[in-house]
Amino acid sequence: MGHLTWGHMIWIYMPLPLVCLLLLALPLPQSLERLGTRAVGSLFFSRVSIGPMEVALVHLFIFTSFLICMMATRTINAGFGNAHVPCGSGSCPFHSGETLFYRRAARYRAERNFWLSLFTFVLWLLVYKIHALKEQVVQLKSDVLSRKNPEAKKDD
């Protein structure tokens, strides 16, 4: 299960919000800006049903990113059995060099996974907030344009 979770994190959960943030944050012409905002909105704010509940897809991504971040936090809090402290004597029959290396590698991997999951969680929160702000900007720009040119057709 752990490998499946981190595979999803790297290939789905991280690139999607990065692409969305690029679409939302790049200064584009007004028509492309509106198109990018609508594309992100229609994709991630569409409703999906999970059993009897119906939630927005972005809420599902935020929730699962939060769960993955909490699993990574729990792994770090569980500890790694003094991975950084070798035995006091020069030769220890219980801890070979391989064992100490494996413990350190496991600790560093868990810390890396924690930072990746936290970064992904923050990215999804940014997509959520920036999309809301970008919708307001697009709406205000279209209002200004319609006031300048009253006979222009409003595009909803």
mmCIF file of C-alpha atoms in Angstrom:
data_model
loop_
_atom_site.group_PDB
_atom_site.id
_atom_site.type_symbol
_atom_site.label_atom_id
_atom_site.label_comp_id
_atom_site.label_asym_id
_atom_site.label_seq_id
_atom_site.Cartn_x
_atom_site.Cartn_y
_atom_site.Cartn_z
ATOM 1 C CA MET A 1 0.000 0.000 0.000
ATOM 2 C CA GLY A 2 2.836 2.414 0.833
ATOM 3 C CA HIS A 3 4.372 2.122 -2.619
ATOM 4 C CA LEU A 4 1.005 2.731 -4.244
ATOM 5 C CA THR A 5 0.461 5.816 -2.095
ATOM 6 C CA TRP A 6 3.823 7.386 -2.940
ATOM 7 C CA GLY A 7 3.404 6.518 -6.609
ATOM 8 C CA HIS A 8 0.135 8.429 -6.598
ATOM 9 C CA MET A 9 1.763 11.279 -4.722
ATOM 10 C CA ILE A 10 4.584 11.699 -7.225
ATOM 11 C CA TRP A 11 2.701 11.116 -10.484
ATOM 12 C CA ILE A 12 -0.788 12.487 -9.761
ATOM 13 C CA TYR A 13 -1.016 14.585 -6.628
ATOM 14 C CA MET A 14 2.011 16.781 -7.327
ATOM 15 C CA PRO A 15 1.904 17.511 -11.103
ATOM 16 C CA LEU A 16 -1.829 18.304 -11.227
ATOM 17 C CA PRO A 17 -1.753 21.261 -8.828
ATOM 18 C CA LEU A 18 1.470 22.525 -10.404
ATOM 19 C CA VAL A 19 -0.171 22.613 -13.853
ATOM 20 C CA CYS A 20 -3.279 24.235 -12.381
ATOM 21 C CA LEU A 21 -1.223 26.883 -10.622
ATOM 22 C CA LEU A 22 0.569 27.625 -13.887
ATOM 23 C CA LEU A 23 -2.754 28.027 -15.676
ATOM 24 C CA LEU A 24 -4.084 30.265 -12.935
ATOM 25 C CA ALA A 25 -0.996 32.346 -12.233
ATOM 26 C CA LEU A 26 0.456 33.060 -15.678
ATOM 27 C CA PRO A 27 -0.501 36.434 -17.128
ATOM 28 C CA LEU A 28 -2.426 35.413 -20.234
ATOM 29 C CA PRO A 29 -4.724 37.283 -22.613
ATOM 30 C CA GLN A 30 -8.218 37.664 -21.221
ATOM 31 C CA SER A 31 -9.775 34.918 -23.334
ATOM 32 C CA LEU A 32 -7.087 32.388 -22.373
ATOM 33 C CA GLU A 33 -7.248 33.527 -18.756
ATOM 34 C CA ARG A 34 -10.983 32.873 -18.707
ATOM 35 C CA LEU A 35 -10.504 29.529 -20.473
ATOM 36 C CA GLY A 36 -7.815 28.391 -17.995
ATOM 37 C CA THR A 37 -9.908 29.408 -15.010
ATOM 38 C CA ARG A 38 -12.947 27.602 -16.367
ATOM 39 C CA ALA A 39 -10.904 24.490 -17.181
ATOM 40 C CA VAL A 40 -9.516 24.279 -13.663
ATOM 41 C CA GLY A 41 -12.941 25.004 -12.200
ATOM 42 C CA SER A 42 -14.797 22.471 -14.305
ATOM 43 C CA LEU A 43 -12.231 19.750 -13.663
ATOM 44 C CA PHE A 44 -11.491 20.104 -9.971
ATOM 45 C CA PHE A 45 -14.698 21.611 -8.709
ATOM 46 C CA SER A 46 -16.875 18.992 -10.381
ATOM 47 C CA ARG A 47 -18.861 16.869 -7.978
ATOM 48 C CA VAL A 48 -18.117 13.172 -7.521
ATOM 49 C CA SER A 49 -20.151 10.769 -5.459
ATOM 50 C CA ILE A 50 -18.456 8.559 -2.911
ATOM 51 C CA GLY A 51 -21.089 6.249 -1.577
ATOM 52 C CA PRO A 52 -23.972 8.390 -0.330
ATOM 53 C CA MET A 53 -21.826 11.554 -0.204
ATOM 54 C CA GLU A 54 -21.197 13.966 -3.035
ATOM 55 C CA VAL A 55 -18.034 16.091 -2.799
ATOM 56 C CA ALA A 56 -16.002 18.337 -5.060
ATOM 57 C CA LEU A 57 -12.981 16.619 -6.569
ATOM 58 C CA VAL A 58 -10.620 19.261 -5.155
ATOM 59 C CA HIS A 59 -11.890 18.518 -1.639
ATOM 60 C CA LEU A 60 -11.146 14.841 -2.203
ATOM 61 C CA PHE A 61 -7.596 15.671 -3.316
ATOM 62 C CA ILE A 62 -7.071 17.995 -0.342
ATOM 63 C CA PHE A 63 -8.393 15.390 2.089
ATOM 64 C CA THR A 64 -6.287 12.541 0.707
ATOM 65 C CA SER A 65 -3.190 14.764 0.603
ATOM 66 C CA PHE A 66 -3.832 15.616 4.241
ATOM 67 C CA LEU A 67 -4.162 11.918 5.116
ATOM 68 C CA ILE A 68 -0.910 11.081 3.337
ATOM 69 C CA CYS A 69 0.814 13.948 5.159
ATOM 70 C CA MET A 70 -0.497 12.665 8.494
ATOM 71 C CA MET A 71 0.734 9.126 7.677
ATOM 72 C CA ALA A 72 4.190 10.547 6.934
ATOM 73 C CA THR A 73 4.099 12.518 10.183
ATOM 74 C CA ARG A 74 3.154 9.397 12.121
ATOM 75 C CA THR A 75 6.033 7.477 10.533
ATOM 76 C CA ILE A 76 8.513 10.143 11.624
ATOM 77 C CA ASN A 77 7.015 10.352 15.129
ATOM 78 C CA ALA A 78 7.230 6.577 15.531
ATOM 79 C CA GLY A 79 11.007 6.901 15.436
ATOM 80 C CA PHE A 80 13.697 4.715 14.020
ATOM 81 C CA GLY A 81 15.257 3.085 17.055
ATOM 82 C CA ASN A 82 18.230 5.400 17.596
ATOM 83 C CA ALA A 83 19.254 5.341 13.960
ATOM 84 C CA HIS A 84 21.769 8.098 14.529
ATOM 85 C CA VAL A 85 23.404 6.631 17.666
ATOM 86 C CA PRO A 86 25.850 3.764 17.068
ATOM 87 C CA CYS A 87 26.873 1.400 19.810
ATOM 88 C CA GLY A 88 29.537 2.626 22.225
ATOM 89 C CA SER A 89 32.112 -0.048 21.502
ATOM 90 C CA GLY A 90 34.150 -0.339 18.334
ATOM 91 C CA SER A 91 32.509 -3.587 17.252
ATOM 92 C CA CYS A 92 28.897 -4.283 18.068
ATOM 93 C CA PRO A 93 27.484 -7.763 17.343
ATOM 94 C CA PHE A 94 23.943 -6.369 17.117
ATOM 95 C CA HIS A 95 24.494 -3.414 14.810
ATOM 96 C CA SER A 96 26.573 -3.883 11.722
ATOM 97 C CA GLY A 97 27.378 -1.081 9.320
ATOM 98 C CA GLU A 98 24.592 -2.248 7.038
ATOM 99 C CA THR A 99 22.018 -2.081 9.808
ATOM 100 C CA LEU A 100 22.991 1.453 10.776
ATOM 101 C CA PHE A 101 23.015 2.528 7.139
ATOM 102 C CA TYR A 102 19.570 0.997 6.591
ATOM 103 C CA ARG A 103 18.159 2.774 9.663
ATOM 104 C CA ARG A 104 19.545 6.121 8.545
ATOM 105 C CA ALA A 105 18.283 5.571 5.011
ATOM 106 C CA ALA A 106 14.810 4.739 6.341
ATOM 107 C CA ARG A 107 14.825 7.881 8.488
ATOM 108 C CA TYR A 108 15.914 10.112 5.616
ATOM 109 C CA ARG A 109 13.335 8.523 3.319
ATOM 110 C CA ALA A 110 10.576 9.140 5.864
ATOM 111 C CA GLU A 111 11.661 12.763 6.255
ATOM 112 C CA ARG A 112 11.733 13.220 2.477
ATOM 113 C CA ASN A 113 8.258 11.713 2.203
ATOM 114 C CA PHE A 114 7.001 14.043 4.914
ATOM 115 C CA TRP A 115 8.266 17.152 3.106
ATOM 116 C CA LEU A 116 6.892 15.945 -0.247
ATOM 117 C CA SER A 117 3.479 15.237 1.252
ATOM 118 C CA LEU A 118 3.402 18.575 3.064
ATOM 119 C CA PHE A 119 4.381 20.380 -0.153
ATOM 120 C CA THR A 120 1.626 18.588 -2.072
ATOM 121 C CA PHE A 121 -0.961 19.387 0.596
ATOM 122 C CA VAL A 122 -0.007 23.079 0.471
ATOM 123 C CA LEU A 123 -0.150 23.028 -3.354
ATOM 124 C CA TRP A 124 -3.739 21.765 -3.272
ATOM 125 C CA LEU A 125 -4.698 24.446 -0.758
ATOM 126 C CA LEU A 126 -3.102 27.045 -3.045
ATOM 127 C CA VAL A 127 -5.049 25.760 -6.055
ATOM 128 C CA TYR A 128 -8.251 26.053 -4.054
ATOM 129 C CA LYS A 129 -7.601 29.615 -2.911
ATOM 130 C CA ILE A 130 -5.996 30.958 -6.099
ATOM 131 C CA HIS A 131 -8.844 29.561 -8.193
ATOM 132 C CA ALA A 132 -11.368 31.438 -6.050
ATOM 133 C CA LEU A 133 -9.361 34.651 -6.391
ATOM 134 C CA LYS A 134 -8.850 34.151 -10.125
ATOM 135 C CA GLU A 135 -12.589 33.691 -10.653
ATOM 136 C CA GLN A 136 -13.147 37.060 -8.976
ATOM 137 C CA VAL A 137 -10.486 38.691 -11.155
ATOM 138 C CA VAL A 138 -11.978 37.264 -14.360
ATOM 139 C CA GLN A 139 -15.466 38.368 -13.306
ATOM 140 C CA LEU A 140 -14.299 41.889 -12.457
ATOM 141 C CA LYS A 141 -12.402 42.191 -15.763
ATOM 142 C CA SER A 142 -15.490 41.141 -17.697
ATOM 143 C CA ASP A 143 -17.599 43.646 -15.718
ATOM 144 C CA VAL A 144 -15.154 46.448 -16.540
ATOM 145 C CA LEU A 145 -15.138 45.429 -20.183
ATOM 146 C CA SER A 146 -18.936 45.335 -20.334
ATOM 147 C CA ARG A 147 -19.153 48.811 -18.772
ATOM 148 C CA LYS A 148 -16.701 50.219 -21.297
ATOM 149 C CA ASN A 149 -18.535 48.623 -24.181
ATOM 150 C CA PRO A 150 -22.249 48.203 -23.213
ATOM 151 C CA GLU A 151 -23.214 46.486 -26.455
ATOM 152 C CA ALA A 152 -20.545 43.780 -26.035
ATOM 153 C CA LYS A 153 -22.046 40.384 -25.448
ATOM 154 C CA LYS A 154 -21.320 39.039 -21.964
ATOM 155 C CA ASP A 155 -19.666 35.596 -22.146
ATOM 156 C CA ASP A 156 -20.729 33.321 -19.269
#
